[in-house]
Every structure is written in C-alpha cells, then in structure tokens.
Tab-separated table of C-alpha atoms in Angstrom:
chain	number	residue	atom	x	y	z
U	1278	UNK	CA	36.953	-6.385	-42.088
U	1279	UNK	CA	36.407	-2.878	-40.250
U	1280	UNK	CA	38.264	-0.028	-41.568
U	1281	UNK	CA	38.997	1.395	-38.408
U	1282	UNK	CA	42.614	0.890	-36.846
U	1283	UNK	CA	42.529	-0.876	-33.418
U	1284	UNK	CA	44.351	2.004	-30.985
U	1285	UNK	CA	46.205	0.214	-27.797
U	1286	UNK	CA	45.925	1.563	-24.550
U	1287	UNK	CA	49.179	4.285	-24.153
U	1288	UNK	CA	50.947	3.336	-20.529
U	1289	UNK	CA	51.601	6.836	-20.515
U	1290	UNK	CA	48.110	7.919	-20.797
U	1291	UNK	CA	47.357	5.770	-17.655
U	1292	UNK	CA	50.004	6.525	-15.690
U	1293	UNK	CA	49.087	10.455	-16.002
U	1294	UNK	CA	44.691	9.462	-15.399
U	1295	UNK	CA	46.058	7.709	-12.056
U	1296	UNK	CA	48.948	9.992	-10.919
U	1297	UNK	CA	45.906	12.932	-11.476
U	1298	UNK	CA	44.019	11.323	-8.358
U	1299	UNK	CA	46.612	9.797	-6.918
U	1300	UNK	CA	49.539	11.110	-6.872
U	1301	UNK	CA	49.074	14.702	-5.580
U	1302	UNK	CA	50.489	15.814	-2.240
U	1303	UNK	CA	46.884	16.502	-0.332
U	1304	UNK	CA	46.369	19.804	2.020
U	1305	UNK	CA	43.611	19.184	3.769
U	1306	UNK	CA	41.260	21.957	5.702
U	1307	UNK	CA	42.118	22.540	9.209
U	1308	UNK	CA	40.333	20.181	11.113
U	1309	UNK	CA	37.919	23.097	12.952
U	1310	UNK	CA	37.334	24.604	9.747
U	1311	UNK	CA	35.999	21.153	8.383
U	1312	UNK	CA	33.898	20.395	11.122
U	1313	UNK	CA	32.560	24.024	10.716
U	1314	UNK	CA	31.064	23.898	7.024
U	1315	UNK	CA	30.322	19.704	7.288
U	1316	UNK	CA	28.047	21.910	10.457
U	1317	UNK	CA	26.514	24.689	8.095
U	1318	UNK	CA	26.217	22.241	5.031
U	1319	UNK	CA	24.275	19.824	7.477
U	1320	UNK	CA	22.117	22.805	8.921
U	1321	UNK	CA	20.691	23.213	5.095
U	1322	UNK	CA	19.215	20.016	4.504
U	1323	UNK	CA	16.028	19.757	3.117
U	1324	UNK	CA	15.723	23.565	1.459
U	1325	UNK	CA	15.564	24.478	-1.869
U	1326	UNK	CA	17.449	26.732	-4.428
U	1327	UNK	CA	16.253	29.709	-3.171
U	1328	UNK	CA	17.444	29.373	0.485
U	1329	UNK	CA	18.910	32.658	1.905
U	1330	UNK	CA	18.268	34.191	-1.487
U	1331	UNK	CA	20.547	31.815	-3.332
U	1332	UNK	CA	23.519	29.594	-3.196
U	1333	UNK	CA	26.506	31.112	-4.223
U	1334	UNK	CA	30.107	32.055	-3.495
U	1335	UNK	CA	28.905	35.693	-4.248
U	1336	UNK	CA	32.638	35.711	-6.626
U	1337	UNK	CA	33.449	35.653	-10.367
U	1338	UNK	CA	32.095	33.398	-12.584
U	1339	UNK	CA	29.658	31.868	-10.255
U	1340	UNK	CA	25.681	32.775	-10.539
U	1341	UNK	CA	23.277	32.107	-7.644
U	1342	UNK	CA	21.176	29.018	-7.758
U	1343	UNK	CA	17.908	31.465	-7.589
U	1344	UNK	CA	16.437	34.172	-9.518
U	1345	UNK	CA	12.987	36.207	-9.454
U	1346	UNK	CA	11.664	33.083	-11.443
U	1347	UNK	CA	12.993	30.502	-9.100
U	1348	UNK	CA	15.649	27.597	-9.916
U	1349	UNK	CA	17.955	29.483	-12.565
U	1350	UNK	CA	20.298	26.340	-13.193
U	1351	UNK	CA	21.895	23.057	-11.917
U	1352	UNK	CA	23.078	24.324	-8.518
U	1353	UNK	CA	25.254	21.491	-6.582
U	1354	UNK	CA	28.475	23.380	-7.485
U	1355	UNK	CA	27.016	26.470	-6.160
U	1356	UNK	CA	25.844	25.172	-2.873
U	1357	UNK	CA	29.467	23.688	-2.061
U	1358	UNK	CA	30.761	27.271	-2.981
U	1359	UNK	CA	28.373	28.450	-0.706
U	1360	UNK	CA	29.734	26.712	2.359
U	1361	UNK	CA	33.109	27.078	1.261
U	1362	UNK	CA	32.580	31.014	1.332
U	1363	UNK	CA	31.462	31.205	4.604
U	1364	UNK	CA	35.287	29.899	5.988
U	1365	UNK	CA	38.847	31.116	5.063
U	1366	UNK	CA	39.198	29.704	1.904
U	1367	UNK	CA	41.461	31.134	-0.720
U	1368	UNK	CA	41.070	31.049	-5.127
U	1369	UNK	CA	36.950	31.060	-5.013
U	1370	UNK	CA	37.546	32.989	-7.851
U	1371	UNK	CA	38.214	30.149	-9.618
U	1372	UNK	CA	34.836	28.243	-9.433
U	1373	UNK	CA	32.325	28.174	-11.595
U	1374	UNK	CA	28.830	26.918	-11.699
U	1375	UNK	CA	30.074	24.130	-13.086
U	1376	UNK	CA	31.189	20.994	-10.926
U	1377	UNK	CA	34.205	20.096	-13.207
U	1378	UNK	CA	35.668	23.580	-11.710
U	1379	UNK	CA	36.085	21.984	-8.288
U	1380	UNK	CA	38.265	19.410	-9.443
U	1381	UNK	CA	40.306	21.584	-11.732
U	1382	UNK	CA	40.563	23.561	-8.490
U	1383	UNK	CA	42.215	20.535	-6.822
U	1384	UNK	CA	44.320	19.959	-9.590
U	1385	UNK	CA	45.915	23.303	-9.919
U	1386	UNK	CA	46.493	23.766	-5.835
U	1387	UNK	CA	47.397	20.395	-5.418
U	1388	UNK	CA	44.819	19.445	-2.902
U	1389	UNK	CA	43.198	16.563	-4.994
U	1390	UNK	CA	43.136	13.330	-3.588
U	1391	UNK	CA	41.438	9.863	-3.454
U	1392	UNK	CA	40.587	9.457	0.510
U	1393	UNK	CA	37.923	11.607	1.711
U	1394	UNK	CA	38.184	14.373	4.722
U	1395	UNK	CA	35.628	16.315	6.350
U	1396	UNK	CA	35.152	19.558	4.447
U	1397	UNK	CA	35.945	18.762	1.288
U	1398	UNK	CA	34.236	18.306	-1.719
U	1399	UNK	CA	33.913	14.872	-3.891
U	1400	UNK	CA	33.367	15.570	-7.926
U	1401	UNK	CA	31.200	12.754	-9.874
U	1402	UNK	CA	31.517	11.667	-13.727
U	1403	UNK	CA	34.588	14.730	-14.236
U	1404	UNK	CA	35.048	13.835	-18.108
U	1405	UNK	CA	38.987	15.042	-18.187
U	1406	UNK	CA	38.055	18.610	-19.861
U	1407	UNK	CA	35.513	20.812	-18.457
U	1408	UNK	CA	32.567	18.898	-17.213
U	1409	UNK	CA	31.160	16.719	-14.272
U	1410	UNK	CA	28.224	15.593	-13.235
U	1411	UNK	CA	27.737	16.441	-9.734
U	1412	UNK	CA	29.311	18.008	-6.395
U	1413	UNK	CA	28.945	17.463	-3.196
U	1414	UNK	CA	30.439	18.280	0.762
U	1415	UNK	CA	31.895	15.840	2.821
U	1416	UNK	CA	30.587	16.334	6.378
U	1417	UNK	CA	31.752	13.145	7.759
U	1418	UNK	CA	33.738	9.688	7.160
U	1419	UNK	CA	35.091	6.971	9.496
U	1420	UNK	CA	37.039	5.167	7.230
U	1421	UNK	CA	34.448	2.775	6.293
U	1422	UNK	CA	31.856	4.973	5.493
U	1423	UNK	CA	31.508	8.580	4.101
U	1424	UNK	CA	28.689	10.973	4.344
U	1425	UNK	CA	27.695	13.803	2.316
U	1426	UNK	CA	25.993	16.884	1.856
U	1427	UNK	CA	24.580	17.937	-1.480
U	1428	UNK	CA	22.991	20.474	-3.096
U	1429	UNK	CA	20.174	19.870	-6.113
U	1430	UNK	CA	19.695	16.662	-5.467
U	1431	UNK	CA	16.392	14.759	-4.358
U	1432	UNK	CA	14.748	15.473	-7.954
U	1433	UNK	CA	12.030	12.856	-8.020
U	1434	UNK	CA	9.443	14.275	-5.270
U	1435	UNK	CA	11.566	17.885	-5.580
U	1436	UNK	CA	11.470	19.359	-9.150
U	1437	UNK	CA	13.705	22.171	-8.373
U	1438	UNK	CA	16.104	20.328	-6.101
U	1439	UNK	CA	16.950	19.781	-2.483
U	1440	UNK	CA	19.880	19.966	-0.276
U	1441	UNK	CA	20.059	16.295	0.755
U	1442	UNK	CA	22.373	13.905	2.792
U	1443	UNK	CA	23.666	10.086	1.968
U	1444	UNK	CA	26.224	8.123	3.175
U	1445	UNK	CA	27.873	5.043	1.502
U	1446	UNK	CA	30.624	1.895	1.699
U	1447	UNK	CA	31.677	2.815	-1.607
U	1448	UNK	CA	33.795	5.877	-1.139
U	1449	UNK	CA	36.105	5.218	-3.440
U	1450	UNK	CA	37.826	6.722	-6.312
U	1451	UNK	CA	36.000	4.681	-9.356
U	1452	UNK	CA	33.224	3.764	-7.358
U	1453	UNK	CA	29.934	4.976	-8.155
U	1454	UNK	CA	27.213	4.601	-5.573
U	1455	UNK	CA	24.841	6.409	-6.713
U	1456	UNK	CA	25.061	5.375	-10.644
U	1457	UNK	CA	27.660	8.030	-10.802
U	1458	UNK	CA	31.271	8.396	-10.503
U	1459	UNK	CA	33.806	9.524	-7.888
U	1460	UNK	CA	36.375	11.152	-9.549
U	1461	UNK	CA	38.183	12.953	-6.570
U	1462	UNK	CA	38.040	14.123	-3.543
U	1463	UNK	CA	39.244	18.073	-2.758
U	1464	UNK	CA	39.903	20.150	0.215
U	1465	UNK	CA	39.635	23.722	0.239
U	1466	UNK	CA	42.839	25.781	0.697
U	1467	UNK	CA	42.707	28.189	3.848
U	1468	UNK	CA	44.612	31.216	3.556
U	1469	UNK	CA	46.033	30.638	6.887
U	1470	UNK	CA	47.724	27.653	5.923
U	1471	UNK	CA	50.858	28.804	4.625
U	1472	UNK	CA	52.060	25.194	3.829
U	1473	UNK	CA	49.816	24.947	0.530
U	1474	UNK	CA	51.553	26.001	-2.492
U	1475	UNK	CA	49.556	25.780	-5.812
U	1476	UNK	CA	50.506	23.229	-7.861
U	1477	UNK	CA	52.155	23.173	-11.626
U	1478	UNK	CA	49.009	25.183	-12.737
U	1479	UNK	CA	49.063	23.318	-16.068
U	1480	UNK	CA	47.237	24.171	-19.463
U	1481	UNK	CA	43.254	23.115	-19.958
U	1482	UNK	CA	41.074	23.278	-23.072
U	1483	UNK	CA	42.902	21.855	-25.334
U	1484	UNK	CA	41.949	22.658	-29.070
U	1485	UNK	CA	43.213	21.892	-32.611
U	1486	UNK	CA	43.128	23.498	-36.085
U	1487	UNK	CA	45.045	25.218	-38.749
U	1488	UNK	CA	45.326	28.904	-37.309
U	1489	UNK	CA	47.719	30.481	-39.442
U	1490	UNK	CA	46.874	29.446	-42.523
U	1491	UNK	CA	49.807	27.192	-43.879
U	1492	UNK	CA	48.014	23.560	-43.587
U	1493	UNK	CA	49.820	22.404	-40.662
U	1494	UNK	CA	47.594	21.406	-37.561
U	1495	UNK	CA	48.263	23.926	-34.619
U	1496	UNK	CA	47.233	23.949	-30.757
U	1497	UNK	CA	45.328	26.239	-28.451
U	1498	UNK	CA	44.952	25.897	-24.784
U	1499	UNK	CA	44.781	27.930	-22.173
U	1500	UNK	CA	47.234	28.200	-19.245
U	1501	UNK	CA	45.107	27.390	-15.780
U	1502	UNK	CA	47.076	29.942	-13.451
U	1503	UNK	CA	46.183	33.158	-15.852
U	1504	UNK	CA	43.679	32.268	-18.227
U	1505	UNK	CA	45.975	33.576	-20.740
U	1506	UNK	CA	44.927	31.974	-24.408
U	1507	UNK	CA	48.031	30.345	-26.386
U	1508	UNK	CA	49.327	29.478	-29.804
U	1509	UNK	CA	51.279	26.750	-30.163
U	1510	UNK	CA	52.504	26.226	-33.817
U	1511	UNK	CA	52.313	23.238	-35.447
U	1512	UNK	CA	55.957	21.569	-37.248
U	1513	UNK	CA	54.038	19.257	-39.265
U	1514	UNK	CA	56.185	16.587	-37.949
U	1515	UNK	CA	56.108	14.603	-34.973
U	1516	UNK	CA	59.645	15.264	-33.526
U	1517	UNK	CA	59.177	14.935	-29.743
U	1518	UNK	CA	59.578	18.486	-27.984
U	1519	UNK	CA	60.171	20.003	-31.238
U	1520	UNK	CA	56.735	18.515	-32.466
U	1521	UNK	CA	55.294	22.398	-31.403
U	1522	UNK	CA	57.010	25.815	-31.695
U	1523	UNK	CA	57.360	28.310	-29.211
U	1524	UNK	CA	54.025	29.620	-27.942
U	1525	UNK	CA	52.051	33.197	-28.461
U	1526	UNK	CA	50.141	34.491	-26.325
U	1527	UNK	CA	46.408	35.779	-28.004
U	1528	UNK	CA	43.987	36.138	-25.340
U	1529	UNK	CA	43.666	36.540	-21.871
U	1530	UNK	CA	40.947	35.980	-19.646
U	1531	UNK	CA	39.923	32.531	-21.148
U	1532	UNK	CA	39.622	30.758	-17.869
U	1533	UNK	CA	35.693	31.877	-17.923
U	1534	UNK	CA	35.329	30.302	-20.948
U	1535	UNK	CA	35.080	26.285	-21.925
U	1536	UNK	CA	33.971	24.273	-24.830
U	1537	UNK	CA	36.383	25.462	-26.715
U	1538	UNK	CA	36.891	23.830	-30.623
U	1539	UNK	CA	38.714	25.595	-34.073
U	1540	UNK	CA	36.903	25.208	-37.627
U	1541	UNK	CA	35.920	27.671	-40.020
U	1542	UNK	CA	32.453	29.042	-39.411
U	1543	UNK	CA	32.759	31.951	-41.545
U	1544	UNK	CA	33.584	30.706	-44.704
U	1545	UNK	CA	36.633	32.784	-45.056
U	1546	UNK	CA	38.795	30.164	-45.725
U	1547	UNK	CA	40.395	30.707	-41.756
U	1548	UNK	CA	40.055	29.010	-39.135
U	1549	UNK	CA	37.689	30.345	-36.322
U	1550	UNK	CA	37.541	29.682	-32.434
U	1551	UNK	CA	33.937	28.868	-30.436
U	1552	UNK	CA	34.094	29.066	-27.068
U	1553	UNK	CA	30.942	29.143	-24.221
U	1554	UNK	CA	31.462	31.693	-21.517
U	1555	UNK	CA	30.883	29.626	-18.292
U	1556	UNK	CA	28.567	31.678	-16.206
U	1557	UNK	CA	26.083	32.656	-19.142
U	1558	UNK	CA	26.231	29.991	-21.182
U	1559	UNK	CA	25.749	32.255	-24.515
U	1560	UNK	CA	28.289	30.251	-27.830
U	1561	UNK	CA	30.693	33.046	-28.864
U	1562	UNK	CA	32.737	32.769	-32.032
U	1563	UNK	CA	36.030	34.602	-32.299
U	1564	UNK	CA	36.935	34.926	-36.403
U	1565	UNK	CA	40.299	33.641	-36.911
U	1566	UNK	CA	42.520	35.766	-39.158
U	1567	UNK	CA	44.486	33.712	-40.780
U	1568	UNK	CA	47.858	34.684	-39.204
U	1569	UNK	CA	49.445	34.585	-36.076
U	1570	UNK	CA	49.680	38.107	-34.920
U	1571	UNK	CA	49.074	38.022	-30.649
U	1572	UNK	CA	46.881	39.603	-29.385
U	1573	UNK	CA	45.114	40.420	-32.501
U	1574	UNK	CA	45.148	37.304	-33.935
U	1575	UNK	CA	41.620	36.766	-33.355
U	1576	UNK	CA	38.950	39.552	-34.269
U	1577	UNK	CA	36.314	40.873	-31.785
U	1578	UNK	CA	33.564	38.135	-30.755
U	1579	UNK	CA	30.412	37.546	-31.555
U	1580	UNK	CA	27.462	36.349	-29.706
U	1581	UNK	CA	26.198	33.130	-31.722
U	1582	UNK	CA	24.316	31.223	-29.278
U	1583	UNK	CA	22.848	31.219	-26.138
U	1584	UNK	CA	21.789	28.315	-23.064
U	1585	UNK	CA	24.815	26.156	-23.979
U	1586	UNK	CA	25.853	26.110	-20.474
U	1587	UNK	CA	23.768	22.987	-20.403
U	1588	UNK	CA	26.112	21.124	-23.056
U	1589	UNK	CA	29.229	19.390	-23.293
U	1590	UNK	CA	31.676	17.880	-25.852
U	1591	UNK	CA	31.642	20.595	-28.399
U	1592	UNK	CA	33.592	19.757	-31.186
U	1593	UNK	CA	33.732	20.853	-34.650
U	1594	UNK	CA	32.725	18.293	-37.533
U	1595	UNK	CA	31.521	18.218	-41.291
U	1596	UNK	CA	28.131	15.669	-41.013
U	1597	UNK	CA	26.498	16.621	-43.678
U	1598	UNK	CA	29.728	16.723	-46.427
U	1599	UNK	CA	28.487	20.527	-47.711
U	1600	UNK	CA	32.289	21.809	-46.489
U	1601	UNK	CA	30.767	23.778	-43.537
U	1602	UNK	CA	31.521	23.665	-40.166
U	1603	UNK	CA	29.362	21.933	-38.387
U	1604	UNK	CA	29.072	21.693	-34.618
U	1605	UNK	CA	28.154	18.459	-32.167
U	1606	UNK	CA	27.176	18.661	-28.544
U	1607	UNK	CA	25.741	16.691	-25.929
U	1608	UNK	CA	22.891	18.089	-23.804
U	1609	UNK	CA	23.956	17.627	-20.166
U	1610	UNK	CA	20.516	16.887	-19.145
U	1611	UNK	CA	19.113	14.265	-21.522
U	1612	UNK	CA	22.142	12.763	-22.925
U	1613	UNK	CA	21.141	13.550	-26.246
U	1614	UNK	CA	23.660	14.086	-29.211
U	1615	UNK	CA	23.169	17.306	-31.624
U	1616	UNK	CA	24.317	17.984	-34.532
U	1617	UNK	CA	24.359	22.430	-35.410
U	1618	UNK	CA	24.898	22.570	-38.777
U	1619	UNK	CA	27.110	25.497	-39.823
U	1620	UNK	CA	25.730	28.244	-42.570
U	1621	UNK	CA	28.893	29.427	-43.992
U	1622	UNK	CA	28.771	32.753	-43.181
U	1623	UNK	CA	28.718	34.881	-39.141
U	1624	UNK	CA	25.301	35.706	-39.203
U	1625	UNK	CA	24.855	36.332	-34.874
U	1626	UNK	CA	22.195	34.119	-33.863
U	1627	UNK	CA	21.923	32.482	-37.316
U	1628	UNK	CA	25.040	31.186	-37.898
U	1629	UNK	CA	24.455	27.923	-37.046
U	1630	UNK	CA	21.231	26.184	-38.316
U	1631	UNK	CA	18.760	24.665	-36.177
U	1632	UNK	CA	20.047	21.665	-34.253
U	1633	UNK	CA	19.297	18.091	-35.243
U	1634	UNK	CA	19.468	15.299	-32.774
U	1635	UNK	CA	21.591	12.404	-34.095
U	1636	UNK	CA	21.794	10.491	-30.641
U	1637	UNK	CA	21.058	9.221	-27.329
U	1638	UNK	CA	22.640	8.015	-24.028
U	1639	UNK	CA	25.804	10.209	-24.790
U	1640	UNK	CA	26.014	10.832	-20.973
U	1641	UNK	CA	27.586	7.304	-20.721
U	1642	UNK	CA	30.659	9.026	-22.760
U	1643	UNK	CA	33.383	10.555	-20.854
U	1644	UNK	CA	34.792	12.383	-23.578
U	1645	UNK	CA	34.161	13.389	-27.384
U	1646	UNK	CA	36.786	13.635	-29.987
U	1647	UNK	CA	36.550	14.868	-34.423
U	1648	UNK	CA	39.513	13.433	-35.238
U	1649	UNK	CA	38.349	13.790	-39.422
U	1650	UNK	CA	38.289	11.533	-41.612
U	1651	UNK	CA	39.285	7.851	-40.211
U	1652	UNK	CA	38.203	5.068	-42.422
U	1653	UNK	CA	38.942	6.914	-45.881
U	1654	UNK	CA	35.973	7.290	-47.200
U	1655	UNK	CA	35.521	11.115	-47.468
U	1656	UNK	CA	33.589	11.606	-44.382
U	1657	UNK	CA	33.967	13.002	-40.928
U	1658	UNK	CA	33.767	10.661	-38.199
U	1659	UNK	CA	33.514	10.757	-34.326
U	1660	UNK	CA	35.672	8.965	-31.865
U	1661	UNK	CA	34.454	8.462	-28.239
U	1662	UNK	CA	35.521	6.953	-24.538
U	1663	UNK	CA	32.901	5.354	-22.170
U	1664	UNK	CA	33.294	5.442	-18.651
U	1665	UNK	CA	34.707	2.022	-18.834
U	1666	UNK	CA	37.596	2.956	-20.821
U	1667	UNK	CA	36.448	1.729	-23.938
U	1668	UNK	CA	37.120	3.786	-27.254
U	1669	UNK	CA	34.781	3.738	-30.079
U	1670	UNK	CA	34.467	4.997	-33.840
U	1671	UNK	CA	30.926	6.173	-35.223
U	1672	UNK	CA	31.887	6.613	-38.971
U	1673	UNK	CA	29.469	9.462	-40.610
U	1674	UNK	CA	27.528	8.685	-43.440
U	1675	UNK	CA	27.483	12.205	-45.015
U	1676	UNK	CA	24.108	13.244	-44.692
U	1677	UNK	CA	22.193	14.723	-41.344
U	1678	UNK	CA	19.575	12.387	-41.307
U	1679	UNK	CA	18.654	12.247	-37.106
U	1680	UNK	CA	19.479	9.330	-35.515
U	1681	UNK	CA	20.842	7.769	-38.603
U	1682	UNK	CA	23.765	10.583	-38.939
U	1683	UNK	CA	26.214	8.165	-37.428
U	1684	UNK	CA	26.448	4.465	-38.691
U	1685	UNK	CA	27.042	1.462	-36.024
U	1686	UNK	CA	29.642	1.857	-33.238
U	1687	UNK	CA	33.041	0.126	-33.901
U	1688	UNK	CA	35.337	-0.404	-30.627
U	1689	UNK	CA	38.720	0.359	-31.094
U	1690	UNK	CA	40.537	0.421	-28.375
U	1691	UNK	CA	40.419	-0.519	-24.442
U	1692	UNK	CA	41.426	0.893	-21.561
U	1693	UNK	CA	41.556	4.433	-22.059
C-alpha cells in the first residue's frame, strides 16, 4: 500500500479557480478602440520580431522582441503590448514579457472574463502563479467563432516567429484548440472610461519558510497593487484567521520579480529568498537574517544566475539528502525538469552547482509544489497538478541520479 495520503478535491479551492474566470464584473474596450488595434494587430501579419524595430509597450518591465542580434526572447506578450500601446490604455506598467502578466492584469482591474470581445487579449496554459504559455489579440468573434492575432507564432517554417492569424469553434474557457489552453479572456482598461475601478488587487507569489528563525513555517507574498514584499508570521497552529500574525512590510518593488521560493542557500542556518527579476531573467538571492526586522530583514542581493526567464516552477528542495538547498525548475521551452544543486555557501555565479536534468514533459504540469518530506522516509518529495486537475506525488530517492532522481508517480488527488 502507497504511503502517500489520498488529498480530496477542497470545494473551496474550486469555487475560487471558477469565480477567477468567471465571476469578475468585465469592462470591456470601447467598441472604436477595439476595432482600432483588432485593425493594427491585423495590419502586422506575417512580419517578424524585428518589425518597426521591435514589439514592445516601450514601459517598465517589458523588453522589445528585437535586438542587434535579432529575436531576443519569446515575444507574443510583447506584440499584444504593442497594440495595446498604440490606444488609451491605462496600467501598461504592469506587463511584462511574460504572458501570465496579462491575466494578472485582468485579475487585479477586474476586466477578466470568459466570453471574448474584440480588443482584448486571450492568455493560454496560465499555471495560477506567474506563468502562461501564450498571448494573443482578439480582432474578431461572432459568437460562434473567434479570431485572433498573435505574435511569435508560426515556428515550424519561421524560426524566429511570425505574427499570425487563426480562428476557431472552440473559444472557450478550458478549451484548447490549438493543444493549449484558454485560460481567460481580458480587455484593456481605457483611461477614458471612468466606470473601471481596479479590482481587490490581491497578493501573488506566494512563498513559505522559516524566516525568523523560531521553527515555525512563515509566509511571503507580495501585494499586486504596490509590489510591496510581506511577512506574514507563522502561529504554528492552524487557528483560522489567527493561523498568521499581523504582516511586515520588507521590500518594495517586488512586482518585477517572480519565481519566488525561501530555503537556506547560504548555509547560515537562515532562511534565504530567490527570486528572478522578470525582464532580465538573471536568479537573485536575498540572504535572510534570521529575524524579522522590515525593511532590513533581508540583506542586499546578489546576482546568482542568469537566463532563468525561460523557467518556471522554482521551488526549493533537498534531492540529493547532503542538507543543502537545492533548487528545481522547469525549462519553459523543452519541458524539461532540473534539478540546481545548492553549494552551501553565496558564492555569485557558483552558488548553485551545475544543473542536472531529472525529467521530461513537465510542461503538461500546471503547477509545482516541495511540500518536504511526505511518505516518512527522510526524503524530500515533489507534489504536482496536471492540466486535468490531477495531483501527483514523485517521492525522491535521495540521490541526483538524472532521470532516476524521482521514483514513479503516485496520484493523489483529483480535481484540483
């Protein structure tokens, strides 16, 4: 008999994944200013990354699609920002290249919704945190079919990418036409349209470790509408609101920032934040120091990595049983699952070891959890939802020994 404990569905859990599509109040584009970009979006079919010198909202954290070497990375979510910027659209600032920003975007303004409308923009494969597979413009639908304008697309006879055009039947939120996806559909706010309020902006990146030092598992996350960083203490006891103290505030300007996970990298004996900064992709680590103390409860960063901008799911996890930190990731691209394993000590570049692939197909995983140890045997194990809703353990073996790091699969739950 399996070890593993079979988790039930939560109600609650569902009721908040369908009232996230659902059951937002939409504010759609003014019609003209729809037709307008589904017009400039359509205009730009068939060129390349390196159109007008690059697509890009030309604000914050977003990076043009083109540099002196060509193609500089995946570029749908800078095309859409691209037409958006051409139109009177307000909190650009907020996008990334990254098409999981779009629908956080809709979330915090309250403009996400599950029927499409001209001008808005439809996010594939969002995995609940801080990725997605794809963006793209709607430029027309007549309420049996949609069509849609994307940029990097058309990679088998165009290396680089192509803006490209497709319509389908299957519109739908949950539908995936292409072998991907649709999370949501989101219109842009105007600034003219004084009826859109922004939404409850929430709390994103979610993290969990023992920051101040006295064994009890604590929370980080940062708030949506500031990017300010917070604290939340840890009770040790599960006692409903009371479960977490009062938060502190010890960082600001987080929103840039995403895979975010807590371990001990250093070998200080305190817990440590990593953290990617969006628009570069370089890894950052952020020594923890051992107390709560605001603003300066985390020391000065320090550049440990660079071209993770192409991974998701970073979480912190002991594979190899040496009591070191040891980092997993999936590789955007391939799919593939890597294992970094930790040195003990912030060396820069060298403080994680060379990386070690322990899987494949990880793509088909909509989210990554290291919950510890969950069979009892002394080992760290991984915990992971498909796109299907289906939860599964992959109990470590101790040792990083490529693809056999992780023993068999175990499902153990449903409809997550």
């Amino acid at each position: 008999m399996s070890k593993f404990i079979h988790l039930k569905k939560s109600a609650l859990a569902a009721l908040v994944a369908t009232a996230a599509v659902t059951g937002l109040s939409a504010a759609p584009a003014q019609a003209d200013a729809g037709s307008s970009m589904a017009s400039l979006a359509r205009g730009e079919v068939g060129n390349g990354p390196c159109a007008h010198g690059g697509y890009w909202t030309h604000i914050n954290s977003q990076g043009s699609s083109c540099n002196s070497s060509g193609v500089s990375h995946a570029w749908c979510a800078d095309f859409v920002g691209w037409v958006w910027s051409h139109y009177d659209v307000a909190r650009l600032g907020t996008l990334t290249d990254g098409a999981a920003s779009f629908y956080k975007y809709g979330k915090v303004n309250g403009t996400l919704h599950s029927t499409p409308k001209v001008g808005d923009a439809v996010v594939y494969d969002y995995n609940g945190v801080d990725w997605a597979a794809h963006v793209a413009l709607v430029t027309g639908f007549d309420g049996t079919n949609v069509t849609m304008v994307g940029g990097n697309e058309g990679h088998r006879t165009h290396p680089d990418g192509i803006v490209q055009t497709e319509s389908t039947s299957r519109w739908q939120v949950g539908q995936a036409p292409w072998g991907q996806t649709i999370s949501g559909y989101i219109s842009p706010v105007l600034n003219s349209d004084s009826s859109v309020t922004p939404a409850d902006a929430g709390m994103t990146h979610l993290a969990g470790g023992d920051l101040d030092g006295n064994r009890t598992q604590d929370v980080l996350s940062t708030e949506t509408s500031t990017g300010d960083l917070y604290f939340y203490p840890g009770s040790g006891a599960v006692n409903g609101s009371g479960t977490l103290g009062s938060r502190v505030k010890i960082g600001s300007g987080w929103n840039s920032m995403t895979n975010v996970t807590v371990g001990d990298y250093t070998g200080d004996g305190k817990a440590d934040v990593l953290a990617t900064e969006s628009a570069a992709g370089d890894l950052y680590l952020y020594p923890g120091s051992g107390s709560v103390k605001g603003m300066s409860t985390l020391g000065d960063r320090v550049k440990i990595g660079s071209g993770w901008s192409g991974m998701h799911d970073v979480a912190r996890i002991d594979v190899n049983k040496d009591g070191k930190a040891d980092a997993v990731a999936v590789e955007t691209g391939t799919g593939n699952l890597y294992a970094y394993p930790g040195t003990g000590s912030l060396n820069g570049m060298n403080t994680l070891g060379e990386r070690v692939q322990i899987g494949s197909g990880w793509n088909a995983m909509s989210q990554i959890v290291t919950p510890g140890d969950l069979n009892s045997d002394g080992t760290d194990d991984l915990v992971a939802r498909d796109e299907s809703g289906n939860l599964y353990a992959y109990p470590g073996t101790g040792s990083l020994n490529g693809m056999n790091t992780l023993g068999d699969r175990v499902q153990i739950g449903t409809g997550w």
